[in-house]
PDB file of C-alpha atoms in Angstrom:
ATOM      1  CA  MET A   1     -31.012  18.854  24.530  1.00 51.00           C
ATOM      2  CA  SER A   2     -33.753  16.596  25.179  1.00 58.00           C
ATOM      3  CA  GLY A   3     -33.158  12.471  26.760  1.00 63.00           C
ATOM      4  CA  SER A   4     -34.604  11.138  23.456  1.00 68.00           C
ATOM      5  CA  ALA A   5     -31.896  13.544  20.311  1.00 64.00           C
ATOM      6  CA  GLY A   6     -28.708  12.890  22.990  1.00 66.00           C
ATOM      7  CA  SER A   7     -29.771   9.213  23.105  1.00 71.00           C
ATOM      8  CA  SER A   8     -30.029   9.564  19.170  1.00 68.00           C
ATOM      9  CA  LEU A   9     -26.741  11.156  18.873  1.00 67.00           C
ATOM     10  CA  CYS A  10     -24.679   8.481  20.847  1.00 70.00           C
ATOM     11  CA  ARG A  11     -26.362   5.467  18.379  1.00 69.00           C
ATOM     12  CA  ALA A  12     -25.498   7.554  15.189  1.00 64.00           C
ATOM     13  CA  ALA A  13     -21.573   8.436  17.007  1.00 64.00           C
ATOM     14  CA  ARG A  14     -21.650   4.254  17.573  1.00 71.00           C
ATOM     15  CA  VAL A  15     -22.671   3.648  13.749  1.00 69.00           C
ATOM     16  CA  VAL A  16     -19.649   5.609  12.745  1.00 67.00           C
ATOM     17  CA  ASP A  17     -17.334   4.312  15.022  1.00 64.00           C
ATOM     18  CA  ARG A  18     -18.349   0.895  14.022  1.00 71.00           C
ATOM     19  CA  ALA A  19     -17.903   1.857  10.411  1.00 69.00           C
ATOM     20  CA  LEU A  20     -14.454   3.434  10.775  1.00 75.00           C
ATOM     21  CA  VAL A  21     -13.081   0.518  12.457  1.00 76.00           C
ATOM     22  CA  ALA A  22     -14.776  -2.332  11.087  1.00 82.00           C
ATOM     23  CA  PRO A  23     -12.114  -4.864   9.403  1.00 84.00           C
ATOM     24  CA  GLY A  24      -9.978  -4.215   6.286  1.00 86.00           C
ATOM     25  CA  PRO A  25      -7.562  -5.433   3.741  1.00 90.00           C
ATOM     26  CA  ALA A  26      -3.525  -5.133   4.548  1.00 89.00           C
ATOM     27  CA  TYR A  27      -3.714  -3.708   0.713  1.00 90.00           C
ATOM     28  CA  ARG A  28      -6.075  -1.114   1.247  1.00 92.00           C
ATOM     29  CA  LEU A  29      -3.628   0.550   3.650  1.00 92.00           C
ATOM     30  CA  LEU A  30      -1.087  -0.338   1.416  1.00 92.00           C
ATOM     31  CA  GLU A  31      -2.615   1.289  -1.603  1.00 93.00           C
ATOM     32  CA  VAL A  32      -3.558   4.392   0.356  1.00 95.00           C
ATOM     33  CA  ARG A  33      -0.508   4.833   2.270  1.00 95.00           C
ATOM     34  CA  THR A  34       1.872   3.927  -1.344  1.00 95.00           C
ATOM     35  CA  LEU A  35      -0.360   6.731  -3.333  1.00 96.00           C
ATOM     36  CA  LEU A  36       0.009   9.651  -0.526  1.00 97.00           C
ATOM     37  CA  ALA A  37       3.529   8.325  -0.428  1.00 97.00           C
ATOM     38  CA  LEU A  38       3.930   9.112  -4.385  1.00 97.00           C
ATOM     39  CA  VAL A  39       2.281  12.185  -3.312  1.00 97.00           C
ATOM     40  CA  ILE A  40       4.798  14.000  -0.580  1.00 98.00           C
ATOM     41  CA  GLY A  41       7.336  13.069  -2.713  1.00 97.00           C
ATOM     42  CA  LEU A  42       6.380  14.515  -6.374  1.00 97.00           C
ATOM     43  CA  ARG A  43       5.840  17.807  -4.133  1.00 96.00           C
ATOM     44  CA  LEU A  44       9.620  17.683  -2.361  1.00 97.00           C
ATOM     45  CA  ALA A  45      11.294  16.565  -5.897  1.00 96.00           C
ATOM     46  CA  THR A  46       9.684  19.621  -7.664  1.00 94.00           C
ATOM     47  CA  ARG A  47       9.772  22.443  -6.286  1.00 93.00           C
ATOM     48  CA  ASP A  48      13.678  24.760  -5.800  1.00 93.00           C
ATOM     49  CA  TRP A  49      13.553  24.263  -1.077  1.00 92.00           C
ATOM     50  CA  THR A  50      16.823  26.905  -1.334  1.00 92.00           C
ATOM     51  CA  VAL A  51      14.119  29.654  -2.499  1.00 88.00           C
ATOM     52  CA  ILE A  52      14.190  29.568   1.787  1.00 84.00           C
ATOM     53  CA  ALA A  53      17.283  29.854   2.706  1.00 85.00           C
ATOM     54  CA  GLN A  54      17.558  33.791   0.585  1.00 84.00           C
ATOM     55  CA  ARG A  55      14.435  35.264   2.219  1.00 78.00           C
ATOM     56  CA  PRO A  56      15.373  38.296   4.471  1.00 75.00           C
ATOM     57  CA  ALA A  57      14.349  37.879   8.466  1.00 69.00           C
ATOM     58  CA  ALA A  58      11.930  40.615   8.092  1.00 65.00           C
ATOM     59  CA  LEU A  59       9.030  38.345   5.902  1.00 65.00           C
ATOM     60  CA  THR A  60       9.662  35.179   8.075  1.00 70.00           C
ATOM     61  CA  ASP A  61       7.053  35.061  10.144  1.00 68.00           C
ATOM     62  CA  HIS A  62       7.794  32.525  13.878  1.00 63.00           C
ATOM     63  CA  GLY A  63       4.119  31.983  15.105  1.00 62.00           C
ATOM     64  CA  THR A  64       3.893  28.228  14.348  1.00 60.00           C
ATOM     65  CA  ILE A  65       4.807  25.157  13.674  1.00 68.00           C
ATOM     66  CA  MET A  66       8.092  25.909  13.331  1.00 67.00           C
ATOM     67  CA  GLY A  67       9.076  29.052  15.004  1.00 65.00           C
ATOM     68  CA  TRP A  68      10.896  27.627  17.077  1.00 66.00           C
ATOM     69  CA  LEU A  69      13.103  27.645  14.692  1.00 69.00           C
ATOM     70  CA  HIS A  70      14.996  31.481  14.806  1.00 68.00           C
ATOM     71  CA  LEU A  71      18.183  30.806  12.786  1.00 72.00           C
ATOM     72  CA  ALA A  72      17.301  31.001   8.512  1.00 76.00           C
ATOM     73  CA  PRO A  73      18.019  27.472   7.690  1.00 84.00           C
ATOM     74  CA  PRO A  74      21.461  26.992   5.512  1.00 89.00           C
ATOM     75  CA  ALA A  75      20.429  26.134   2.083  1.00 92.00           C
ATOM     76  CA  TRP A  76      22.668  22.592   2.900  1.00 94.00           C
ATOM     77  CA  LEU A  77      20.806  21.795   4.992  1.00 93.00           C
ATOM     78  CA  LEU A  78      17.285  21.747   3.393  1.00 93.00           C
ATOM     79  CA  VAL A  79      18.552  20.253   0.466  1.00 96.00           C
ATOM     80  CA  VAL A  80      19.221  17.386   2.995  1.00 96.00           C
ATOM     81  CA  VAL A  81      15.530  17.701   4.335  1.00 96.00           C
ATOM     82  CA  GLN A  82      14.584  17.343   0.860  1.00 97.00           C
ATOM     83  CA  CYS A  83      16.618  14.015   0.462  1.00 97.00           C
ATOM     84  CA  ALA A  84      15.886  12.230   3.921  1.00 97.00           C
ATOM     85  CA  GLY A  85      12.316  12.541   3.342  1.00 97.00           C
ATOM     86  CA  LEU A  86      12.426  11.467  -1.002  1.00 97.00           C
ATOM     87  CA  LEU A  87      14.476   8.183   1.582  1.00 97.00           C
ATOM     88  CA  GLY A  88      11.461   7.734   3.249  1.00 97.00           C
ATOM     89  CA  VAL A  89       8.970   8.249   0.233  1.00 97.00           C
ATOM     90  CA  ALA A  90      11.409   5.194  -1.887  1.00 96.00           C
ATOM     91  CA  LEU A  91      10.985   2.684   1.498  1.00 95.00           C
ATOM     92  CA  VAL A  92       7.261   3.176   0.999  1.00 95.00           C
ATOM     93  CA  VAL A  93       7.177   2.284  -2.248  1.00 93.00           C
ATOM     94  CA  ALA A  94       9.461  -1.059  -1.643  1.00 90.00           C
ATOM     95  CA  ARG A  95       8.016  -2.206   1.567  1.00 86.00           C
ATOM     96  CA  ARG A  96      10.624  -1.591   2.871  1.00 86.00           C
ATOM     97  CA  SER A  97      10.010  -0.216   6.808  1.00 87.00           C
ATOM     98  CA  GLY A  98       7.241   1.489   5.161  1.00 89.00           C
ATOM     99  CA  ARG A  99       5.609   2.905   8.150  1.00 91.00           C
ATOM    100  CA  ALA A 100       9.409   4.111   9.157  1.00 95.00           C
ATOM    101  CA  GLY A 101       9.462   5.946   5.423  1.00 96.00           C
ATOM    102  CA  PHE A 102       6.296   7.413   5.318  1.00 97.00           C
ATOM    103  CA  VAL A 103       7.218   9.214   9.141  1.00 97.00           C
ATOM    104  CA  LEU A 104      10.241   9.597   7.250  1.00 97.00           C
ATOM    105  CA  ALA A 105       8.365  11.423   4.735  1.00 97.00           C
ATOM    106  CA  TRP A 106       5.749  12.987   6.555  1.00 97.00           C
ATOM    107  CA  CYS A 107       8.545  14.831   8.627  1.00 96.00           C
ATOM    108  CA  ALA A 108      10.532  16.674   6.259  1.00 96.00           C
ATOM    109  CA  TYR A 109       7.748  17.765   3.759  1.00 96.00           C
ATOM    110  CA  THR A 110       5.319  18.480   6.375  1.00 93.00           C
ATOM    111  CA  ALA A 111       8.789  21.064   7.780  1.00 90.00           C
ATOM    112  CA  LEU A 112       9.861  22.312   4.277  1.00 91.00           C
ATOM    113  CA  ALA A 113       6.307  23.347   3.683  1.00 89.00           C
ATOM    114  CA  ALA A 114       6.354  24.971   7.403  1.00 85.00           C
ATOM    115  CA  LEU A 115       9.243  26.903   6.257  1.00 84.00           C
ATOM    116  CA  TRP A 116       8.203  28.156   2.556  1.00 84.00           C
ATOM    117  CA  GLY A 117       5.640  29.376   4.270  1.00 79.00           C
ATOM    118  CA  SER A 118       7.031  32.185   5.592  1.00 71.00           C
ATOM    119  CA  SER A 119       8.559  30.416   8.158  1.00 60.00           C
ATOM    120  CA  GLY A 120       5.588  28.937   9.958  1.00 58.00           C
ATOM    121  CA  LYS A 121       2.642  28.559   8.849  1.00 56.00           C
ATOM    122  CA  VAL A 122       2.252  25.693   6.223  1.00 59.00           C
ATOM    123  CA  LEU A 123       0.496  27.049   3.277  1.00 71.00           C
ATOM    124  CA  HIS A 124      -2.861  26.610   1.564  1.00 84.00           C
ATOM    125  CA  PRO A 125      -2.069  24.015  -1.105  1.00 89.00           C
ATOM    126  CA  ASP A 126       0.221  22.415   1.130  1.00 91.00           C
ATOM    127  CA  VAL A 127      -2.891  21.840   4.047  1.00 91.00           C
ATOM    128  CA  LEU A 128      -4.611  18.431   2.614  1.00 95.00           C
ATOM    129  CA  THR A 129      -1.685  16.357   2.099  1.00 96.00           C
ATOM    130  CA  VAL A 130      -0.115  17.245   5.011  1.00 95.00           C
ATOM    131  CA  THR A 131      -3.461  17.189   7.216  1.00 95.00           C
ATOM    132  CA  VAL A 132      -4.429  13.931   5.831  1.00 97.00           C
ATOM    133  CA  GLY A 133      -1.034  11.767   5.889  1.00 96.00           C
ATOM    134  CA  PHE A 134      -1.157  12.648   8.974  1.00 95.00           C
ATOM    135  CA  VAL A 135      -3.216  10.319   9.658  1.00 94.00           C
ATOM    136  CA  LEU A 136      -1.415   7.885   8.459  1.00 94.00           C
ATOM    137  CA  LEU A 137       1.154   8.363  10.184  1.00 94.00           C
ATOM    138  CA  LEU A 138      -0.114   6.237  13.237  1.00 90.00           C
ATOM    139  CA  ALA A 139      -0.722   3.050  10.961  1.00 90.00           C
ATOM    140  CA  ALA A 140       1.050  -0.305  11.613  1.00 87.00           C
ATOM    141  CA  ASP A 141       2.820  -2.630   9.247  1.00 87.00           C
ATOM    142  CA  PRO A 142       0.899  -5.762   7.553  1.00 83.00           C
ATOM    143  CA  PRO A 143       3.157  -8.499   8.512  1.00 77.00           C
ATOM    144  CA  GLN A 144       5.274 -10.216   5.677  1.00 70.00           C
ATOM    145  CA  ALA A 145       3.456 -14.096   5.743  1.00 63.00           C
ATOM    146  CA  LEU A 146      -0.393 -11.854   6.016  1.00 59.00           C
ATOM    147  CA  PRO A 147      -2.762 -13.952   3.650  1.00 56.00           C
ATOM    148  CA  ALA A 148      -4.416 -12.054   1.418  1.00 53.00           C
ATOM    149  CA  THR A 149      -7.851 -12.171   2.770  1.00 58.00           C
ATOM    150  CA  GLY A 150      -6.830 -11.433   5.763  1.00 70.00           C
ATOM    151  CA  ARG A 151      -9.155  -8.743   7.540  1.00 80.00           C
ATOM    152  CA  SER A 152      -8.755  -6.673  10.719  1.00 84.00           C
ATOM    153  CA  PRO A 153      -9.457  -3.017  12.397  1.00 86.00           C
ATOM    154  CA  ARG A 154      -5.713  -2.487  12.507  1.00 88.00           C
ATOM    155  CA  TRP A 155      -6.216  -2.503   8.575  1.00 88.00           C
ATOM    156  CA  GLY A 156      -9.555  -1.133   7.957  1.00 90.00           C
ATOM    157  CA  TRP A 157      -9.171   1.549  10.079  1.00 92.00           C
ATOM    158  CA  PRO A 158      -6.359   4.015   8.611  1.00 94.00           C
ATOM    159  CA  PRO A 159      -7.693   4.155   4.838  1.00 95.00           C
ATOM    160  CA  ARG A 160     -11.022   4.899   6.800  1.00 95.00           C
ATOM    161  CA  ALA A 161      -9.513   7.784   8.152  1.00 95.00           C
ATOM    162  CA  ALA A 162      -7.755   9.239   5.935  1.00 96.00           C
ATOM    163  CA  LEU A 163     -10.893   9.105   4.180  1.00 96.00           C
ATOM    164  CA  ALA A 164     -13.222  10.834   6.675  1.00 95.00           C
ATOM    165  CA  ALA A 165     -10.039  13.356   6.966  1.00 96.00           C
ATOM    166  CA  LEU A 166     -10.583  14.019   3.439  1.00 97.00           C
ATOM    167  CA  ALA A 167     -14.075  14.725   3.902  1.00 97.00           C
ATOM    168  CA  THR A 168     -13.710  17.332   6.925  1.00 96.00           C
ATOM    169  CA  VAL A 169     -10.748  19.573   5.311  1.00 96.00           C
ATOM    170  CA  TYR A 170     -13.677  20.048   2.652  1.00 97.00           C
ATOM    171  CA  PHE A 171     -16.371  20.320   4.970  1.00 97.00           C
ATOM    172  CA  LEU A 172     -14.274  23.022   7.142  1.00 96.00           C
ATOM    173  CA  THR A 173     -13.291  24.903   4.069  1.00 95.00           C
ATOM    174  CA  GLY A 174     -17.113  25.420   3.197  1.00 95.00           C
ATOM    175  CA  ALA A 175     -17.961  26.090   7.121  1.00 96.00           C
ATOM    176  CA  GLN A 176     -15.387  28.691   7.017  1.00 93.00           C
ATOM    177  CA  LYS A 177     -16.555  30.721   3.959  1.00 93.00           C
ATOM    178  CA  LEU A 178     -20.161  29.986   4.826  1.00 92.00           C
ATOM    179  CA  ARG A 179     -19.067  31.001   8.999  1.00 92.00           C
ATOM    180  CA  HIS A 180     -17.356  34.628   7.789  1.00 90.00           C
ATOM    181  CA  SER A 181     -19.569  35.849   5.052  1.00 89.00           C
ATOM    182  CA  GLY A 182     -22.705  33.689   5.017  1.00 92.00           C
ATOM    183  CA  THR A 183     -24.900  34.123   1.937  1.00 91.00           C
ATOM    184  CA  GLY A 184     -22.761  36.572   0.876  1.00 91.00           C
ATOM    185  CA  TRP A 185     -19.985  34.132  -0.059  1.00 91.00           C
ATOM    186  CA  VAL A 186     -22.703  32.867  -3.035  1.00 93.00           C
ATOM    187  CA  PHE A 187     -25.162  35.513  -3.881  1.00 92.00           C
ATOM    188  CA  SER A 188     -23.252  38.894  -3.557  1.00 92.00           C
ATOM    189  CA  ASP A 189     -19.777  40.206  -6.202  1.00 91.00           C
ATOM    190  CA  ASN A 190     -17.535  38.555  -4.007  1.00 90.00           C
ATOM    191  CA  MET A 191     -16.618  36.308  -6.134  1.00 93.00           C
ATOM    192  CA  SER A 192     -16.405  38.892  -9.259  1.00 94.00           C
ATOM    193  CA  TRP A 193     -13.988  40.816  -7.034  1.00 93.00           C
ATOM    194  CA  VAL A 194     -12.007  37.739  -6.438  1.00 93.00           C
ATOM    195  CA  LEU A 195     -11.310  37.209 -10.353  1.00 94.00           C
ATOM    196  CA  ARG A 196     -11.112  40.681 -11.129  1.00 92.00           C
ATOM    197  CA  GLN A 197      -7.808  41.224  -8.548  1.00 91.00           C
ATOM    198  CA  GLY A 198      -6.758  38.081  -9.178  1.00 91.00           C
ATOM    199  CA  GLY A 199      -6.903  37.186 -13.131  1.00 91.00           C
ATOM    200  CA  SER A 200      -3.385  38.987 -13.729  1.00 90.00           C
ATOM    201  CA  GLY A 201      -2.326  35.236 -12.261  1.00 91.00           C
ATOM    202  CA  SER A 202      -4.250  33.647 -14.362  1.00 93.00           C
ATOM    203  CA  PRO A 203      -1.928  31.876 -17.512  1.00 93.00           C
ATOM    204  CA  PHE A 204      -4.158  32.929 -20.286  1.00 93.00           C
ATOM    205  CA  GLY A 205      -4.339  36.125 -19.706  1.00 91.00           C
ATOM    206  CA  GLU A 206      -7.064  38.571 -17.637  1.00 90.00           C
ATOM    207  CA  ALA A 207      -9.690  39.474 -20.816  1.00 92.00           C
ATOM    208  CA  TRP A 208     -11.832  36.270 -20.070  1.00 93.00           C
ATOM    209  CA  VAL A 209     -11.155  36.327 -16.543  1.00 94.00           C
ATOM    210  CA  HIS A 210     -12.486  39.791 -16.515  1.00 93.00           C
ATOM    211  CA  ALA A 211     -14.807  39.122 -18.772  1.00 94.00           C
ATOM    212  CA  VAL A 212     -16.428  35.853 -16.646  1.00 94.00           C
ATOM    213  CA  ALA A 213     -15.734  39.207 -13.663  1.00 94.00           C
ATOM    214  CA  ASP A 214     -18.426  40.398 -16.031  1.00 92.00           C
ATOM    215  CA  GLN A 215     -21.427  38.371 -15.507  1.00 94.00           C
ATOM    216  CA  PRO A 216     -23.064  38.006 -11.872  1.00 93.00           C
ATOM    217  CA  TRP A 217     -24.514  34.366 -12.760  1.00 93.00           C
ATOM    218  CA  LEU A 218     -22.318  33.273 -13.920  1.00 94.00           C
ATOM    219  CA  THR A 219     -19.705  33.992 -10.925  1.00 94.00           C
ATOM    220  CA  GLN A 220     -22.516  33.207  -8.301  1.00 95.00           C
ATOM    221  CA  ALA A 221     -22.764  30.352  -9.821  1.00 95.00           C
ATOM    222  CA  LEU A 222     -18.482  29.358  -9.463  1.00 95.00           C
ATOM    223  CA  ALA A 223     -19.248  30.464  -5.953  1.00 95.00           C
ATOM    224  CA  GLY A 224     -22.179  28.486  -5.189  1.00 95.00           C
ATOM    225  CA  GLY A 225     -20.787  25.529  -6.967  1.00 96.00           C
ATOM    226  CA  ALA A 226     -17.408  25.245  -4.988  1.00 95.00           C
ATOM    227  CA  LEU A 227     -19.556  25.913  -1.714  1.00 96.00           C
ATOM    228  CA  ALA A 228     -21.736  23.467  -2.291  1.00 96.00           C
ATOM    229  CA  LEU A 229     -19.338  20.831  -3.387  1.00 97.00           C
ATOM    230  CA  GLU A 230     -16.974  21.914   0.053  1.00 97.00           C
ATOM    231  CA  LEU A 231     -20.425  21.134   2.590  1.00 97.00           C
ATOM    232  CA  THR A 232     -21.532  18.068   0.686  1.00 97.00           C
ATOM    233  CA  ALA A 233     -18.125  16.204   0.834  1.00 97.00           C
ATOM    234  CA  PRO A 234     -18.940  13.837   3.607  1.00 96.00           C
ATOM    235  CA  VAL A 235     -21.712  12.438   1.687  1.00 96.00           C
ATOM    236  CA  TRP A 236     -20.019  12.540  -1.336  1.00 96.00           C
ATOM    237  CA  LEU A 237     -17.285   9.965   0.079  1.00 96.00           C
ATOM    238  CA  ALA A 238     -19.487   8.512   3.155  1.00 94.00           C
ATOM    239  CA  LEU A 239     -21.055   6.260  -0.055  1.00 94.00           C
ATOM    240  CA  ARG A 240     -18.440   4.022  -2.543  1.00 94.00           C
ATOM    241  CA  VAL A 241     -20.175   5.063  -5.981  1.00 96.00           C
ATOM    242  CA  THR A 242     -19.561   9.182  -5.890  1.00 97.00           C
ATOM    243  CA  ARG A 243     -15.994   8.856  -4.266  1.00 97.00           C
ATOM    244  CA  ILE A 244     -14.515   8.882  -7.792  1.00 97.00           C
ATOM    245  CA  PRO A 245     -17.308  11.732  -9.095  1.00 97.00           C
ATOM    246  CA  PHE A 246     -15.927  13.515  -6.064  1.00 98.00           C
ATOM    247  CA  VAL A 247     -12.095  13.458  -7.137  1.00 98.00           C
ATOM    248  CA  LEU A 248     -13.584  14.243 -11.030  1.00 98.00           C
ATOM    249  CA  ALA A 249     -15.352  17.602  -9.101  1.00 98.00           C
ATOM    250  CA  VAL A 250     -12.506  18.488  -7.130  1.00 97.00           C
ATOM    251  CA  ALA A 251     -10.157  17.927 -10.595  1.00 97.00           C
ATOM    252  CA  ALA A 252     -13.164  20.931 -12.214  1.00 97.00           C
ATOM    253  CA  MET A 253     -12.619  23.354  -9.021  1.00 97.00           C
ATOM    254  CA  HIS A 254      -8.905  23.285  -8.587  1.00 96.00           C
ATOM    255  CA  GLY A 255      -8.889  22.939 -11.840  1.00 96.00           C
ATOM    256  CA  SER A 256     -10.839  26.115 -12.080  1.00 95.00           C
ATOM    257  CA  ILE A 257      -8.958  27.696  -9.874  1.00 95.00           C
ATOM    258  CA  TRP A 258      -5.412  27.851 -11.660  1.00 95.00           C
ATOM    259  CA  ALA A 259      -6.866  28.819 -14.820  1.00 95.00           C
ATOM    260  CA  PHE A 260      -9.048  31.813 -13.579  1.00 95.00           C
ATOM    261  CA  LEU A 261      -5.824  32.837 -10.472  1.00 94.00           C
ATOM    262  CA  GLY A 262      -2.843  30.990 -11.606  1.00 93.00           C
ATOM    263  CA  LEU A 263      -3.375  29.321  -8.176  1.00 91.00           C
ATOM    264  CA  ASP A 264      -1.562  25.663  -8.037  1.00 93.00           C
ATOM    265  CA  TYR A 265      -3.959  23.469  -5.980  1.00 95.00           C
ATOM    266  CA  SER A 266      -2.725  20.373  -7.349  1.00 95.00           C
ATOM    267  CA  ALA A 267      -1.390  18.546  -4.846  1.00 96.00           C
ATOM    268  CA  TRP A 268      -5.381  18.544  -3.822  1.00 97.00           C
ATOM    269  CA  VAL A 269      -6.564  16.762  -6.067  1.00 97.00           C
ATOM    270  CA  LEU A 270      -4.190  14.086  -6.410  1.00 97.00           C
ATOM    271  CA  THR A 271      -4.472  13.680  -3.095  1.00 98.00           C
ATOM    272  CA  ALA A 272      -8.231  13.724  -2.829  1.00 98.00           C
ATOM    273  CA  ALA A 273      -7.493  10.355  -5.456  1.00 97.00           C
ATOM    274  CA  ALA A 274      -4.221   9.039  -3.225  1.00 97.00           C
ATOM    275  CA  VAL A 275      -7.625   7.995  -0.784  1.00 97.00           C
ATOM    276  CA  ALA A 276     -11.014   8.036  -2.294  1.00 97.00           C
ATOM    277  CA  VAL A 277      -9.670   6.323  -5.564  1.00 96.00           C
ATOM    278  CA  PRO A 278      -8.801   3.006  -3.688  1.00 95.00           C
ATOM    279  CA  MET A 279     -11.812   3.552  -1.394  1.00 95.00           C
ATOM    280  CA  ALA A 280     -13.983   3.587  -4.434  1.00 95.00           C
ATOM    281  CA  LEU A 281     -12.841   0.016  -5.351  1.00 93.00           C
ATOM    282  CA  ARG A 282     -15.233  -2.848  -4.209  1.00 88.00           C
ATOM    283  CA  PRO A 283     -13.469  -5.551  -1.845  1.00 83.00           C
ATOM    284  CA  GLY A 284     -11.181  -8.256  -3.123  1.00 81.00           C
ATOM    285  CA  ARG A 285     -10.808  -5.640  -6.023  1.00 87.00           C
ATOM    286  CA  ARG A 286      -7.505  -3.583  -5.948  1.00 86.00           C
ATOM    287  CA  LEU A 287      -5.651  -0.681  -7.547  1.00 84.00           C
ATOM    288  CA  PRO A 288      -3.068  -2.028 -10.837  1.00 81.00           C
ATOM    289  CA  GLY A 289       0.153  -3.312 -10.157  1.00 65.00           C
ATOM    290  CA  ARG A 290       1.759  -5.329  -7.668  1.00 61.00           C
ATOM    291  CA  TRP A 291       3.837  -3.355  -6.001  1.00 55.00           C
ATOM    292  CA  LEU A 292       0.805  -0.842  -5.448  1.00 62.00           C
ATOM    293  CA  SER A 293      -0.939  -3.264  -4.100  1.00 57.00           C
ATOM    294  CA  GLY A 294       1.623  -4.966  -1.646  1.00 58.00           C
ATOM    295  CA  ALA A 295       0.107  -8.852  -3.990  1.00 55.00           C
ATOM    296  CA  GLY A 296       3.278 -10.082  -2.137  1.00 52.00           C
ATOM    297  CA  LEU A 297       1.239 -10.238   0.930  1.00 55.00           C
ATOM    298  CA  SER A 298      -0.743 -13.238  -0.615  1.00 48.00           C
ATOM    299  CA  GLY A 299       1.228 -15.864   0.934  1.00 40.00           C
ATOM    300  CA  ALA A 300       4.912 -15.391   1.837  1.00 38.00           C
ATOM    301  CA  GLY A 301       5.036 -18.261   4.648  1.00 34.00           C
ATOM    302  CA  LEU A 302       1.964 -19.517   3.284  1.00 33.00           C
ATOM    303  CA  SER A 303       1.236 -23.284   1.971  1.00 31.00           C
ATOM    304  CA  GLY A 304      -2.832 -23.539   0.905  1.00 32.00           C
ATOM    305  CA  ALA A 305      -6.154 -22.128   1.577  1.00 33.00           C
ATOM    306  CA  GLY A 306      -4.426 -18.985   2.844  1.00 35.00           C
ATOM    307  CA  ARG A 307      -3.754 -17.742  -0.295  1.00 38.00           C
ATOM    308  CA  GLU A 308      -6.047 -16.800  -3.512  1.00 35.00           C
ATOM    309  CA  ASP A 309      -5.947 -20.141  -4.402  1.00 33.00           C
ATOM    310  CA  GLY A 310      -8.245 -21.420  -1.105  1.00 36.00           C
ATOM    311  CA  ALA A 311      -5.614 -23.723   0.651  1.00 37.00           C
ATOM    312  CA  ARG A 312      -4.274 -23.089   3.797  1.00 41.00           C
ATOM    313  CA  PRO A 313      -2.213 -20.820   5.871  1.00 43.00           C
ATOM    314  CA  ALA A 314       1.033 -22.855   7.790  1.00 41.00           C
ATOM    315  CA  ALA A 315       0.829 -22.907  11.007  1.00 43.00           C
ATOM    316  CA  GLY A 316       3.373 -20.953  11.416  1.00 43.00           C
ATOM    317  CA  ALA A 317       1.762 -17.588   9.712  1.00 41.00           C
ATOM    318  CA  VAL A 318      -2.175 -18.905  11.393  1.00 41.00           C
ATOM    319  CA  VAL A 319       0.071 -18.402  14.747  1.00 41.00           C
ATOM    320  CA  GLU A 320       1.782 -14.465  13.718  1.00 41.00           C
ATOM    321  CA  MET A 321      -2.016 -13.227  12.410  1.00 41.00           C
ATOM    322  CA  ARG A 322      -4.073 -14.309  15.682  1.00 44.00           C
ATOM    323  CA  ARG A 323      -1.406 -12.125  17.601  1.00 44.00           C
ATOM    324  CA  SER A 324      -2.212  -9.202  14.714  1.00 45.00           C
ATOM    325  CA  GLY A 325      -5.669  -9.660  15.450  1.00 47.00           C
ATOM    326  CA  VAL A 326      -6.838 -10.598  11.405  1.00 46.00           C
ATOM    327  CA  THR A 327      -9.115 -12.241  10.170  1.00 45.00           C
ATOM    328  CA  VAL A 328      -8.703 -15.125   7.889  1.00 41.00           C
ATOM    329  CA  ARG A 329     -11.979 -14.680   5.383  1.00 41.00           C
ATOM    330  CA  PRO A 330     -11.606 -17.741   2.805  1.00 36.00           C
TER     331      PRO A 330
END
C-alpha cells in the first residue's frame, strides 16, 4: 500500500471515529435501549422455551456459546431464565437500574436462543438482536439529574455503535453470499430452487410460490434486490434521511421471505426499527412517550435553564454533570 493511500485510510478512519464518539443526548440512548429491550422481551415471551428440555441428546450440538452445558436443562430452569430476562426488560422500561436490567435481559435471551439452536448455535432469526444488543451492554446509565440539553460522548456513542453494528451485520450477510456463490447467487437459478424447495412452508400455499419460481427474471430480481440492499446497508444507515426507508425496505425483504418460505425474521425488522427510527430523528426531537425517551431527565433536582425552558441548572447538578463529562448546551 502506498503512503498516500495509507494516509487517506487513516484520515477516513479518524473521520469515522470522530463521528461515532461525538456527543449525543442521553434520551437517544434511552430510546434505543428501551426499544431493543422490548424486542428482546417480545422474543422471550412468545416462545415456549421448555421445548429445549424435550430435545433428544442425539440432536444436541455442543459446539459454540452454550457448549459447556452438557446436561439437558430441566424445564423449570428454562422458565426461571425466561422470567429473569423479562424482569430485566421491566427494569429497563421502568428506568430502574436500566443498564443492569438490559444486561440481565440480553444474557437470558442469548442463552435461551443458543440452547434453542441445538444447544449451541444461535439461529439466524436471533443473530441480529443478539449482536446489536451486545453493543449496549457497555452503555452507562445517565444520571437522573441530567438536563435535557446535556450532551456527552458517553451517551452519543452507544446508539451510533448500535447503528454501525446493524449496518455491519447486513453488509456481511450480503458479502457472504458473494463470497460463497459470487454473482451466480443472483443470475443463476439459485433463487428458483430455494423457492421450490422451501415453498411448502409458505402460509399461503406453495402453488403461487412455484409460479414465481418458474419466472427466472422475477427470481433474479428478488435475489438481486436483496443482495443490493444488504451490501448498501452502511450507506442507507449513514444518512439520517434514508434510515426509515431502510427499515421499510428490510421489512419488505423479510416479509417476502415469510410469505414465500414461512421463515419468521420479524426480530430483524423490529431490531432495525428499534435502532434506525430513533436515529432518524433530527437533533432535539424525541420519540413520543415520556417513558420511552426518559423525559424525567429534563430536570430532577434542577432549577433554571438546564431544563428545556431555559433556566440554569443547580450548582450541585452542574458538579455532577461535570464529573460525568456532560456538555450543557442552552
